mmCIF file of C-alpha atoms in Angstrom:
data_model
loop_
_atom_site.group_PDB
_atom_site.id
_atom_site.type_symbol
_atom_site.label_atom_id
_atom_site.label_comp_id
_atom_site.label_asym_id
_atom_site.label_seq_id
_atom_site.Cartn_x
_atom_site.Cartn_y
_atom_site.Cartn_z
ATOM 1 C CA UNK B 155 0.000 0.000 0.000
ATOM 2 C CA UNK B 156 1.393 3.355 -0.990
ATOM 3 C CA UNK B 157 1.833 6.296 1.406
ATOM 4 C CA UNK B 158 -1.096 8.739 1.156
ATOM 5 C CA UNK B 159 0.959 11.575 2.588
ATOM 6 C CA UNK B 160 3.595 11.088 -0.117
ATOM 7 C CA UNK B 161 0.826 10.959 -2.710
ATOM 8 C CA UNK B 162 -0.524 14.319 -1.579
ATOM 9 C CA UNK B 163 2.958 15.861 -1.644
ATOM 10 C CA UNK B 164 3.926 14.504 -5.083
ATOM 11 C CA UNK B 165 1.035 13.022 -7.083
ATOM 12 C CA UNK B 166 3.041 13.202 -10.306
ATOM 13 C CA UNK B 167 5.372 10.506 -8.999
ATOM 14 C CA UNK B 168 2.516 8.000 -8.841
ATOM 15 C CA UNK B 169 1.291 9.137 -12.253
ATOM 16 C CA UNK B 170 4.749 8.433 -13.711
ATOM 17 C CA UNK B 171 4.887 5.079 -11.912
ATOM 18 C CA UNK B 172 1.495 4.060 -13.279
ATOM 19 C CA UNK B 173 2.576 4.964 -16.802
ATOM 20 C CA UNK B 174 5.822 3.006 -16.365
ATOM 21 C CA UNK B 175 3.721 -0.041 -15.454
ATOM 22 C CA UNK B 176 1.332 0.517 -18.351
ATOM 23 C CA UNK B 177 -1.459 1.213 -15.849
ATOM 24 C CA UNK B 178 -4.132 3.907 -15.826
ATOM 25 C CA UNK B 179 -2.814 7.077 -14.153
ATOM 26 C CA UNK B 180 -6.305 8.505 -13.648
ATOM 27 C CA UNK B 181 -6.403 6.519 -10.395
ATOM 28 C CA UNK B 182 -4.270 9.321 -8.921
ATOM 29 C CA UNK B 183 -7.076 11.859 -9.267
ATOM 30 C CA UNK B 184 -9.563 9.316 -7.941
ATOM 31 C CA UNK B 185 -7.392 8.763 -4.845
ATOM 32 C CA UNK B 186 -6.874 12.485 -4.276
ATOM 33 C CA UNK B 187 -10.624 13.168 -4.548
ATOM 34 C CA UNK B 188 -11.510 10.346 -2.161
ATOM 35 C CA UNK B 189 -8.794 11.378 0.274
ATOM 36 C CA UNK B 190 -9.986 15.002 0.260
ATOM 37 C CA UNK B 191 -13.622 13.960 0.691
ATOM 38 C CA UNK B 192 -12.742 11.552 3.499
ATOM 39 C CA UNK B 193 -10.753 14.162 5.382
ATOM 40 C CA UNK B 194 -13.557 16.721 4.961
ATOM 41 C CA UNK B 195 -16.124 14.195 6.220
ATOM 42 C CA UNK B 196 -13.898 13.295 9.146
ATOM 43 C CA UNK B 197 -13.450 16.970 10.015
ATOM 44 C CA UNK B 198 -17.218 17.497 9.897
ATOM 45 C CA UNK B 199 -17.750 14.465 12.125
ATOM 46 C CA UNK B 200 -15.212 15.672 14.688
ATOM 47 C CA UNK B 201 -16.665 19.199 14.690
ATOM 48 C CA UNK B 202 -20.195 17.913 15.203
ATOM 49 C CA UNK B 203 -19.086 15.503 17.916
ATOM 50 C CA UNK B 204 -17.277 18.292 19.766
ATOM 51 C CA UNK B 205 -20.417 20.427 19.559
ATOM 52 C CA UNK B 206 -22.513 17.480 20.767
ATOM 53 C CA UNK B 207 -20.266 17.028 23.809
ATOM 54 C CA UNK B 208 -20.400 20.755 24.554
ATOM 55 C CA UNK B 209 -24.181 20.807 24.387
ATOM 56 C CA UNK B 210 -24.346 17.675 26.540
ATOM 57 C CA UNK B 211 -22.304 19.361 29.243
ATOM 58 C CA UNK B 212 -24.524 22.446 29.083
ATOM 59 C CA UNK B 213 -27.707 20.497 29.769
ATOM 60 C CA UNK B 214 -26.892 19.792 33.415
ATOM 61 C CA UNK B 215 -26.148 23.472 34.032
ATOM 62 C CA UNK B 216 -29.115 24.860 32.150
ATOM 63 C CA UNK B 217 -32.254 26.278 33.639
ATOM 64 C CA UNK B 218 -35.478 24.273 33.249
ATOM 65 C CA UNK B 219 -36.558 26.634 30.480
ATOM 66 C CA UNK B 220 -33.305 26.139 28.511
ATOM 67 C CA UNK B 221 -32.973 22.398 29.184
ATOM 68 C CA UNK B 222 -35.734 21.288 26.838
ATOM 69 C CA UNK B 223 -34.287 23.304 23.956
ATOM 70 C CA UNK B 224 -30.784 21.942 24.632
ATOM 71 C CA UNK B 225 -32.051 18.368 24.800
ATOM 72 C CA UNK B 226 -33.720 18.786 21.414
ATOM 73 C CA UNK B 227 -30.545 20.272 20.018
ATOM 74 C CA UNK B 228 -28.485 17.393 21.468
ATOM 75 C CA UNK B 229 -30.835 14.892 19.880
ATOM 76 C CA UNK B 230 -30.477 16.571 16.500
ATOM 77 C CA UNK B 231 -26.695 16.691 16.858
ATOM 78 C CA UNK B 232 -26.601 12.990 17.761
ATOM 79 C CA UNK B 233 -28.309 12.162 14.490
ATOM 80 C CA UNK B 234 -25.941 14.423 12.546
ATOM 81 C CA UNK B 235 -22.902 12.902 14.284
ATOM 82 C CA UNK B 236 -24.088 9.405 13.415
ATOM 83 C CA UNK B 237 -24.679 10.419 9.801
ATOM 84 C CA UNK B 238 -21.273 12.161 9.537
ATOM 85 C CA UNK B 239 -19.483 9.181 11.054
ATOM 86 C CA UNK B 240 -21.175 6.813 8.590
ATOM 87 C CA UNK B 241 -20.180 9.067 5.687
ATOM 88 C CA UNK B 242 -16.548 9.246 6.881
ATOM 89 C CA UNK B 243 -16.464 5.463 7.297
ATOM 90 C CA UNK B 244 -17.966 4.929 3.834
ATOM 91 C CA UNK B 245 -15.417 7.213 2.208
ATOM 92 C CA UNK B 246 -12.572 5.569 4.157
ATOM 93 C CA UNK B 247 -13.719 2.165 2.921
ATOM 94 C CA UNK B 248 -13.929 3.455 -0.669
ATOM 95 C CA UNK B 249 -10.468 4.969 -0.345
ATOM 96 C CA UNK B 250 -9.001 1.751 1.070
ATOM 97 C CA UNK B 251 -10.643 -0.241 -1.721
ATOM 98 C CA UNK B 252 -9.038 1.881 -4.439
ATOM 99 C CA UNK B 253 -5.744 2.146 -2.564
ATOM 100 C CA UNK B 254 -5.437 -1.624 -2.121
ATOM 101 C CA UNK B 255 -5.512 -2.063 -5.903
ATOM 102 C CA UNK B 256 -2.716 0.424 -6.600
ATOM 103 C CA UNK B 257 0.712 -1.203 -7.084
ATOM 104 C CA UNK B 258 3.920 0.016 -5.506
ATOM 105 C CA UNK B 259 5.750 3.033 -6.880
ATOM 106 C CA UNK B 260 8.317 1.973 -9.482
ATOM 107 C CA UNK B 261 11.830 2.921 -8.448
ATOM 108 C CA UNK B 262 13.420 5.668 -10.507
ATOM 109 C CA UNK B 263 15.775 4.197 -13.090
ATOM 110 C CA UNK B 264 13.784 1.037 -13.754
ATOM 111 C CA UNK B 265 13.040 0.472 -17.461
ATOM 112 C CA UNK B 266 9.609 1.386 -18.750
ATOM 113 C CA UNK B 267 7.526 -1.019 -20.799
ATOM 114 C CA UNK B 268 6.322 -4.595 -20.610
ATOM 115 C CA UNK B 269 7.622 -8.138 -20.359
ATOM 116 C CA UNK B 270 10.045 -7.778 -23.299
ATOM 117 C CA UNK B 271 11.426 -4.376 -22.312
ATOM 118 C CA UNK B 272 13.906 -5.514 -19.649
ATOM 119 C CA UNK B 273 17.430 -4.084 -19.661
ATOM 120 C CA UNK B 274 20.375 -6.509 -19.786
ATOM 121 C CA UNK B 275 22.890 -5.296 -17.207
ATOM 122 C CA UNK B 276 25.577 -7.940 -17.637
ATOM 123 C CA UNK B 277 26.300 -11.320 -19.218
ATOM 124 C CA UNK B 278 28.528 -13.655 -17.207
ATOM 125 C CA UNK B 279 30.275 -16.602 -18.835
ATOM 126 C CA UNK B 280 29.942 -17.731 -22.424
ATOM 127 C CA UNK B 281 27.404 -20.351 -23.516
ATOM 128 C CA UNK B 282 29.176 -23.661 -23.944
ATOM 129 C CA UNK B 283 30.093 -24.932 -27.423
ATOM 130 C CA UNK B 284 29.253 -28.651 -27.643
ATOM 131 C CA UNK B 285 31.073 -31.118 -29.909
ATOM 132 C CA UNK B 286 27.995 -33.357 -29.727
ATOM 133 C CA UNK B 287 24.249 -32.783 -29.907
ATOM 134 C CA UNK B 288 23.212 -31.813 -26.364
ATOM 135 C CA UNK B 289 20.256 -33.521 -24.733
ATOM 136 C CA UNK B 290 17.567 -31.551 -22.937
ATOM 137 C CA UNK B 291 17.159 -31.794 -19.180
ATOM 138 C CA UNK B 292 14.262 -34.253 -19.315
ATOM 139 C CA UNK B 293 16.081 -36.722 -21.540
ATOM 140 C CA UNK B 294 19.140 -36.435 -19.304
ATOM 141 C CA UNK B 295 17.001 -36.753 -16.186
ATOM 142 C CA UNK B 296 15.398 -39.935 -17.484
ATOM 143 C CA UNK B 297 18.782 -41.411 -18.459
ATOM 144 C CA UNK B 298 20.124 -40.640 -14.983
ATOM 145 C CA UNK B 299 17.056 -41.996 -13.209
ATOM 146 C CA UNK B 300 16.597 -38.489 -11.806
ATOM 147 C CA UNK B 301 13.290 -37.171 -13.189
ATOM 148 C CA UNK B 302 10.036 -39.066 -13.763
ATOM 149 C CA UNK B 303 7.276 -36.897 -15.255
ATOM 150 C CA UNK B 304 5.189 -39.824 -16.536
ATOM 151 C CA UNK B 305 4.516 -41.144 -13.060
ATOM 152 C CA UNK B 306 4.144 -37.597 -11.759
ATOM 153 C CA UNK B 307 1.308 -37.110 -14.256
ATOM 154 C CA UNK B 308 -0.160 -40.516 -13.371
ATOM 155 C CA UNK B 309 -0.265 -39.652 -9.670
ATOM 156 C CA UNK B 310 -1.080 -35.947 -9.734
ATOM 157 C CA UNK B 311 -1.688 -34.730 -13.292
ATOM 158 C CA UNK B 312 0.115 -32.500 -15.777
ATOM 159 C CA UNK B 313 3.071 -30.401 -14.560
ATOM 160 C CA UNK B 314 3.856 -32.750 -11.680
ATOM 161 C CA UNK B 315 6.938 -34.979 -11.416
ATOM 162 C CA UNK B 316 9.017 -37.192 -9.193
ATOM 163 C CA UNK B 317 12.659 -36.418 -8.488
ATOM 164 C CA UNK B 318 14.207 -39.839 -7.993
ATOM 165 C CA UNK B 319 17.618 -41.175 -6.991
ATOM 166 C CA UNK B 320 20.315 -38.690 -7.921
ATOM 167 C CA UNK B 321 17.619 -36.171 -8.888
ATOM 168 C CA UNK B 322 16.445 -36.021 -5.300
ATOM 169 C CA UNK B 323 20.035 -35.875 -4.068
ATOM 170 C CA UNK B 324 20.813 -33.083 -6.534
ATOM 171 C CA UNK B 325 17.925 -30.947 -5.322
ATOM 172 C CA UNK B 326 18.638 -31.576 -1.647
ATOM 173 C CA UNK B 327 22.302 -30.786 -2.219
ATOM 174 C CA UNK B 328 21.483 -27.584 -4.103
ATOM 175 C CA UNK B 329 19.063 -26.320 -1.471
ATOM 176 C CA UNK B 330 21.402 -27.237 1.378
ATOM 177 C CA UNK B 331 24.214 -25.395 -0.369
ATOM 178 C CA UNK B 332 21.992 -22.314 -0.674
ATOM 179 C CA UNK B 333 21.003 -22.494 2.991
ATOM 180 C CA UNK B 334 24.644 -22.850 4.025
ATOM 181 C CA UNK B 335 25.627 -19.773 2.017
ATOM 182 C CA UNK B 336 22.786 -17.689 3.452
ATOM 183 C CA UNK B 337 23.501 -18.701 7.050
ATOM 184 C CA UNK B 338 27.188 -17.874 6.566
ATOM 185 C CA UNK B 339 26.072 -14.381 5.540
ATOM 186 C CA UNK B 340 24.037 -13.828 8.692
ATOM 187 C CA UNK B 341 20.590 -15.059 7.643
ATOM 188 C CA UNK B 342 18.412 -16.885 10.162
ATOM 189 C CA UNK B 343 17.267 -20.217 8.652
ATOM 190 C CA UNK B 344 13.501 -20.798 8.614
ATOM 191 C CA UNK B 345 11.152 -23.597 7.552
ATOM 192 C CA UNK B 346 7.838 -21.720 7.370
ATOM 193 C CA UNK B 347 4.250 -22.914 7.006
ATOM 194 C CA UNK B 348 3.075 -23.128 3.403
ATOM 195 C CA UNK B 349 -0.611 -22.551 4.189
ATOM 196 C CA UNK B 350 -1.455 -18.959 5.116
ATOM 197 C CA UNK B 351 -4.494 -16.892 6.041
ATOM 198 C CA UNK B 352 -6.100 -14.552 3.491
ATOM 199 C CA UNK B 353 -4.819 -11.447 5.292
ATOM 200 C CA UNK B 354 -1.241 -12.684 4.934
ATOM 201 C CA UNK B 355 -1.610 -13.458 1.242
ATOM 202 C CA UNK B 356 -3.412 -10.169 0.653
ATOM 203 C CA UNK B 357 -0.865 -8.250 2.712
ATOM 204 C CA UNK B 358 2.019 -9.375 0.528
ATOM 205 C CA UNK B 359 0.177 -8.336 -2.635
ATOM 206 C CA UNK B 360 -0.491 -11.752 -4.168
ATOM 207 C CA UNK B 361 -4.288 -11.525 -4.385
ATOM 208 C CA UNK B 362 -4.423 -8.767 -6.971
ATOM 209 C CA UNK B 363 -4.012 -9.190 -10.714
ATOM 210 C CA UNK B 364 -2.348 -12.600 -10.303
ATOM 211 C CA UNK B 365 -4.771 -14.117 -7.797
ATOM 212 C CA UNK B 366 -5.623 -16.843 -10.328
ATOM 213 C CA UNK B 367 -2.084 -18.193 -9.856
ATOM 214 C CA UNK B 368 -2.761 -19.006 -6.200
ATOM 215 C CA UNK B 369 -4.176 -22.275 -4.870
ATOM 216 C CA UNK B 370 -6.961 -21.774 -2.330
ATOM 217 C CA UNK B 371 -8.509 -24.230 0.119
ATOM 218 C CA UNK B 372 -12.051 -22.826 0.475
ATOM 219 C CA UNK B 373 -13.121 -25.210 3.265
ATOM 220 C CA UNK B 374 -10.305 -23.888 5.484
ATOM 221 C CA UNK B 375 -10.038 -20.358 4.044
ATOM 222 C CA UNK B 376 -6.307 -20.839 3.581
ATOM 223 C CA UNK B 377 -3.943 -20.344 0.656
ATOM 224 C CA UNK B 378 -0.979 -22.425 -0.514
ATOM 225 C CA UNK B 379 2.033 -20.146 -0.952
ATOM 226 C CA UNK B 380 3.899 -19.727 -4.219
ATOM 227 C CA UNK B 381 6.990 -18.550 -2.341
ATOM 228 C CA UNK B 382 8.121 -18.453 1.280
ATOM 229 C CA UNK B 383 8.235 -14.665 0.879
ATOM 230 C CA UNK B 384 4.573 -14.773 1.938
ATOM 231 C CA UNK B 385 4.892 -16.450 5.369
ATOM 232 C CA UNK B 386 8.205 -14.699 6.037
ATOM 233 C CA UNK B 387 6.532 -11.322 5.427
ATOM 234 C CA UNK B 388 3.653 -12.330 7.684
ATOM 235 C CA UNK B 389 6.090 -13.516 10.378
ATOM 236 C CA UNK B 390 6.455 -9.969 11.722
ATOM 237 C CA UNK B 391 2.991 -8.618 10.846
ATOM 238 C CA UNK B 392 1.540 -6.264 13.465
ATOM 239 C CA UNK B 393 4.894 -5.964 15.243
ATOM 240 C CA UNK B 394 7.343 -3.166 16.002
ATOM 241 C CA UNK B 395 10.866 -4.273 15.157
ATOM 242 C CA UNK B 396 13.961 -3.459 17.175
ATOM 243 C CA UNK B 397 15.661 -0.754 15.116
ATOM 244 C CA UNK B 398 19.021 -1.813 16.518
ATOM 245 C CA UNK B 399 18.665 -5.242 14.899
ATOM 246 C CA UNK B 400 17.916 -3.989 11.390
ATOM 247 C CA UNK B 401 18.494 -5.349 8.870
ATOM 248 C CA UNK B 402 16.731 -8.588 9.941
ATOM 249 C CA UNK B 403 17.568 -11.309 7.425
ATOM 250 C CA UNK B 404 15.766 -14.642 7.111
ATOM 251 C CA UNK B 405 16.175 -17.501 4.654
ATOM 252 C CA UNK B 406 13.235 -19.843 4.151
ATOM 253 C CA UNK B 407 13.151 -23.358 2.703
ATOM 254 C CA UNK B 408 9.692 -24.372 1.536
ATOM 255 C CA UNK B 409 7.634 -26.178 -1.026
ATOM 256 C CA UNK B 410 5.873 -23.726 -3.335
ATOM 257 C CA UNK B 411 2.645 -24.110 -5.298
ATOM 258 C CA UNK B 412 1.493 -22.275 -8.415
ATOM 259 C CA UNK B 413 -1.527 -22.927 -10.579
ATOM 260 C CA UNK B 414 0.296 -21.706 -13.714
ATOM 261 C CA UNK B 415 -2.989 -20.282 -14.934
ATOM 262 C CA UNK B 416 -2.722 -18.957 -18.472
ATOM 263 C CA UNK B 417 0.362 -21.051 -19.301
ATOM 264 C CA UNK B 418 -1.495 -23.734 -21.273
ATOM 265 C CA UNK B 419 0.875 -25.173 -23.868
ATOM 266 C CA UNK B 420 3.946 -23.350 -22.484
ATOM 267 C CA UNK B 421 6.935 -25.305 -21.144
ATOM 268 C CA UNK B 422 4.963 -28.512 -20.870
ATOM 269 C CA UNK B 423 8.080 -30.657 -21.224
ATOM 270 C CA UNK B 424 10.167 -31.359 -18.147
ATOM 271 C CA UNK B 425 10.308 -29.349 -14.936
ATOM 272 C CA UNK B 426 10.664 -25.747 -16.070
ATOM 273 C CA UNK B 427 7.069 -24.692 -15.361
ATOM 274 C CA UNK B 428 5.421 -26.889 -12.739
ATOM 275 C CA UNK B 429 2.730 -26.705 -10.061
ATOM 276 C CA UNK B 430 4.957 -27.701 -7.122
ATOM 277 C CA UNK B 431 8.638 -27.076 -6.487
ATOM 278 C CA UNK B 432 11.069 -26.354 -3.675
ATOM 279 C CA UNK B 433 12.810 -23.059 -3.108
ATOM 280 C CA UNK B 434 15.248 -21.317 -0.799
ATOM 281 C CA UNK B 435 14.229 -17.677 -0.447
ATOM 282 C CA UNK B 436 15.982 -14.769 1.233
ATOM 283 C CA UNK B 437 13.776 -12.216 3.011
ATOM 284 C CA UNK B 438 14.821 -8.971 4.678
ATOM 285 C CA UNK B 439 13.268 -6.304 6.904
ATOM 286 C CA UNK B 440 15.216 -3.052 6.915
ATOM 287 C CA UNK B 441 14.916 0.743 6.980
ATOM 288 C CA UNK B 442 13.480 2.258 3.774
ATOM 289 C CA UNK B 443 16.574 4.399 3.263
ATOM 290 C CA UNK B 444 18.751 1.255 3.323
ATOM 291 C CA UNK B 445 16.584 -0.824 0.990
ATOM 292 C CA UNK B 446 18.287 0.093 -2.299
ATOM 293 C CA UNK B 447 21.721 -1.037 -1.116
ATOM 294 C CA UNK B 448 20.236 -4.140 0.508
ATOM 295 C CA UNK B 449 18.650 -4.996 -2.832
ATOM 296 C CA UNK B 450 22.054 -4.948 -4.508
ATOM 297 C CA UNK B 451 23.430 -7.202 -1.754
ATOM 298 C CA UNK B 452 20.680 -9.762 -2.382
ATOM 299 C CA UNK B 453 21.506 -9.710 -6.084
ATOM 300 C CA UNK B 454 25.188 -10.241 -5.285
ATOM 301 C CA UNK B 455 24.374 -13.292 -3.129
ATOM 302 C CA UNK B 456 22.273 -14.749 -5.950
ATOM 303 C CA UNK B 457 25.133 -14.253 -8.371
ATOM 304 C CA UNK B 458 27.529 -15.895 -5.954
ATOM 305 C CA UNK B 459 25.414 -19.057 -6.060
ATOM 306 C CA UNK B 460 25.286 -19.054 -9.854
ATOM 307 C CA UNK B 461 29.043 -18.518 -10.062
ATOM 308 C CA UNK B 462 29.656 -21.495 -7.765
ATOM 309 C CA UNK B 463 27.570 -23.680 -10.076
ATOM 310 C CA UNK B 464 29.598 -22.557 -13.107
ATOM 311 C CA UNK B 465 26.540 -21.510 -15.077
ATOM 312 C CA UNK B 466 26.541 -18.902 -17.856
ATOM 313 C CA UNK B 467 23.908 -16.302 -17.004
ATOM 314 C CA UNK B 468 22.809 -12.736 -17.508
ATOM 315 C CA UNK B 469 21.453 -10.125 -15.093
ATOM 316 C CA UNK B 470 18.371 -8.216 -16.224
ATOM 317 C CA UNK B 471 16.578 -5.163 -14.862
ATOM 318 C CA UNK B 472 12.840 -5.866 -15.151
ATOM 319 C CA UNK B 473 10.606 -3.245 -16.793
ATOM 320 C CA UNK B 474 7.857 -1.532 -14.828
ATOM 321 C CA UNK B 475 5.058 -3.283 -16.690
ATOM 322 C CA UNK B 476 6.410 -6.707 -15.708
ATOM 323 C CA UNK B 477 6.788 -5.985 -11.991
ATOM 324 C CA UNK B 478 4.528 -7.615 -9.436
ATOM 325 C CA UNK B 479 2.237 -5.311 -7.490
ATOM 326 C CA UNK B 480 4.554 -5.181 -4.454
ATOM 327 C CA UNK B 481 7.866 -4.637 -6.230
ATOM 328 C CA UNK B 482 9.377 -1.214 -6.818
ATOM 329 C CA UNK B 483 12.386 -2.737 -8.623
ATOM 330 C CA UNK B 484 13.282 -6.271 -9.625
ATOM 331 C CA UNK B 485 16.433 -7.899 -10.969
ATOM 332 C CA UNK B 486 16.411 -11.376 -12.486
ATOM 333 C CA UNK B 487 19.311 -13.714 -13.144
ATOM 334 C CA UNK B 488 18.696 -15.913 -16.174
ATOM 335 C CA UNK B 489 20.821 -18.969 -16.939
ATOM 336 C CA UNK B 490 21.604 -20.204 -20.425
ATOM 337 C CA UNK B 491 19.656 -23.329 -21.424
ATOM 338 C CA UNK B 492 21.574 -24.900 -24.326
ATOM 339 C CA UNK B 493 18.768 -26.914 -25.924
ATOM 340 C CA UNK B 494 16.475 -23.893 -25.975
ATOM 341 C CA UNK B 495 19.182 -21.527 -27.163
ATOM 342 C CA UNK B 496 18.078 -18.863 -24.731
ATOM 343 C CA UNK B 497 18.292 -17.615 -21.168
ATOM 344 C CA UNK B 498 15.671 -18.686 -18.616
ATOM 345 C CA UNK B 499 14.947 -17.101 -15.244
ATOM 346 C CA UNK B 500 16.506 -18.795 -12.218
ATOM 347 C CA UNK B 501 16.412 -16.008 -9.633
ATOM 348 C CA UNK B 502 14.477 -12.850 -8.877
ATOM 349 C CA UNK B 503 15.127 -10.261 -6.218
ATOM 350 C CA UNK B 504 12.627 -7.501 -5.455
ATOM 351 C CA UNK B 505 12.730 -4.338 -3.392
ATOM 352 C CA UNK B 506 9.194 -3.889 -2.059
ATOM 353 C CA UNK B 507 10.076 -0.705 -0.122
ATOM 354 C CA UNK B 508 7.426 -0.110 2.584
ATOM 355 C CA UNK B 509 4.528 -1.390 0.439
ATOM 356 C CA UNK B 510 4.069 -4.760 2.152
ATOM 357 C CA UNK B 511 4.928 -3.388 5.591
ATOM 358 C CA UNK B 512 2.097 -0.856 5.370
ATOM 359 C CA UNK B 513 -0.395 -3.588 4.503
ATOM 360 C CA UNK B 514 0.922 -5.896 7.239
ATOM 361 C CA UNK B 515 1.583 -3.111 9.792
ATOM 362 C CA UNK B 516 5.289 -3.866 10.303
ATOM 363 C CA UNK B 517 7.123 -0.959 11.896
ATOM 364 C CA UNK B 518 10.220 0.059 13.845
ATOM 365 C CA UNK B 519 10.966 3.059 16.040
ATOM 366 C CA UNK B 520 13.122 5.726 14.484
ATOM 367 C CA UNK B 521 15.779 7.685 16.398
ATOM 368 C CA UNK B 522 13.104 10.140 17.540
ATOM 369 C CA UNK B 523 11.031 7.279 18.962
ATOM 370 C CA UNK B 524 8.281 7.541 16.365
ATOM 371 C CA UNK B 525 7.146 4.332 14.640
ATOM 372 C CA UNK B 526 7.944 4.093 10.921
ATOM 373 C CA UNK B 527 7.055 1.431 8.404
ATOM 374 C CA UNK B 528 9.905 -0.915 7.526
ATOM 375 C CA UNK B 529 10.989 -1.943 4.039
ATOM 376 C CA UNK B 530 10.866 -5.559 2.871
ATOM 377 C CA UNK B 531 12.949 -7.307 0.231
ATOM 378 C CA UNK B 532 13.148 -10.836 -1.134
ATOM 379 C CA UNK B 533 15.432 -12.882 -3.359
ATOM 380 C CA UNK B 534 15.670 -16.429 -4.692
ATOM 381 C CA UNK B 535 18.775 -18.412 -3.756
ATOM 382 C CA UNK B 536 17.907 -21.798 -5.312
ATOM 383 C CA UNK B 537 14.898 -23.616 -6.759
ATOM 384 C CA UNK B 538 14.037 -26.901 -8.426
ATOM 385 C CA UNK B 539 14.311 -25.188 -11.823
ATOM 386 C CA UNK B 540 18.069 -24.803 -11.328
ATOM 387 C CA UNK B 541 18.366 -28.538 -12.008
ATOM 388 C CA UNK B 542 17.466 -27.781 -15.637
ATOM 389 C CA UNK B 543 20.481 -25.497 -16.100
ATOM 390 C CA UNK B 544 22.848 -27.742 -14.138
ATOM 391 C CA UNK B 545 22.023 -30.870 -16.164
ATOM 392 C CA UNK B 546 22.100 -29.197 -19.561
ATOM 393 C CA UNK B 547 25.221 -27.082 -19.101
ATOM 394 C CA UNK B 548 27.323 -29.790 -17.443
ATOM 395 C CA UNK B 549 26.312 -32.805 -19.548
ATOM 396 C CA UNK B 550 28.744 -35.075 -21.376
ATOM 397 C CA UNK B 551 28.359 -36.980 -24.633
ATOM 398 C CA UNK B 552 27.480 -40.272 -22.919
ATOM 399 C CA UNK B 553 24.599 -38.693 -20.975
ATOM 400 C CA UNK B 554 26.514 -38.339 -17.719
ATOM 401 C CA UNK B 555 26.588 -34.972 -15.929
ATOM 402 C CA UNK B 556 29.573 -33.464 -14.138
ATOM 403 C CA UNK B 557 28.561 -32.053 -10.752
ATOM 404 C CA UNK B 558 30.008 -28.536 -10.229
ATOM 405 C CA UNK B 559 32.895 -28.684 -7.761
ATOM 406 C CA UNK B 560 31.199 -26.464 -5.164
ATOM 407 C CA UNK B 561 28.114 -28.694 -5.188
ATOM 408 C CA UNK B 562 29.892 -32.055 -4.879
ATOM 409 C CA UNK B 563 30.154 -32.121 -1.055
ATOM 410 C CA UNK B 564 26.377 -31.623 -0.879
ATOM 411 C CA UNK B 565 25.496 -34.258 -3.495
ATOM 412 C CA UNK B 566 28.104 -36.837 -2.513
ATOM 413 C CA UNK B 567 29.475 -37.544 -5.981
ATOM 414 C CA UNK B 568 31.484 -35.921 -8.752
ATOM 415 C CA UNK B 569 29.578 -37.272 -11.734
ATOM 416 C CA UNK B 570 25.987 -38.383 -12.245
ATOM 417 C CA UNK B 571 26.027 -41.547 -14.353
ATOM 418 C CA UNK B 572 23.227 -42.916 -16.566
ATOM 419 C CA UNK B 573 21.451 -45.842 -14.982
ATOM 420 C CA UNK B 574 21.388 -49.241 -16.662
ATOM 421 C CA UNK B 575 17.961 -50.404 -17.728
#
């Protein structure tokens, strides 16, 4: 949720942000009108209530002749106060309804445009030149006895899979390696719940335009999370943080669930776009003025993981029109997938400024003792999808896959060998 005071001071900033996202900027005038009307109604209510109290006090001191007139006046004021309060409440509800649908302000410097208008910041490593025809990750996974999508579909339907044998060991090793790196950098490890209440899902901004991506359990009024960002954001909801401990850094390991609505026919082969996967996610609470630099630190930790796995990748600055509602700025790291001849997203890191904290009421006390809303940030450190890039980039002609040196202690072997059938 954006800051109304900042909106009043600089409405053109929100207009520019809305245009950068490809959204309607007329919402700014709607918000300003509702805000002005609400404040006027609230002022009228408070004035009438003060007058009502004054008249009420006068009744006991009035003469019998004056008392009847004052009682009638008090009765009339009571009705007006009730009416004014209802009007102020109605306008506040209307304002909150519009405000809750407005995405975060895009950070200055982010590219404008849509999904294809990202800015490539850097390319790291050169795509490998093969002296044989490379196999895709699913063929390799089946040869290694690592991925079984046929039985995944039999048990659960399309876009489900089993990781078996070395596939399971590869994922566990990858996620453990990510957790180890995060903990060594001061993150508190967390295994959060993956079912959350509506107010938690709503507070993080996931029930807006992309609500159809979220699994809901109507009988329990709970949602399955698509990222541990959601429970980690809710972890401190309604609390006042210790300013001396900021930044607070957490790293969550969780299963994640996405309906992949609207992706019919896209990435149906293998495990690139699936309904369930595992992820290690970094999450940070900090001061708003420190959020930009913290965002760059999260990106650096993501790149450190990719460098350890010896993957060619590029860093992209996501355009405003492709940002989620909560993000003010987002950087993705995309690894090269040889059989597709293109880069595919492996990590995202978003600076959500104080947007989520306002919705979840997460604050800290500033130096003057006044409570201020914190900033929240998140960043991927490893997911199931990384297996795709690892298998394809490190494959050998016989179908075996060399395990990157940094990952070997976590997987327990140097090379993944095809299984004999």
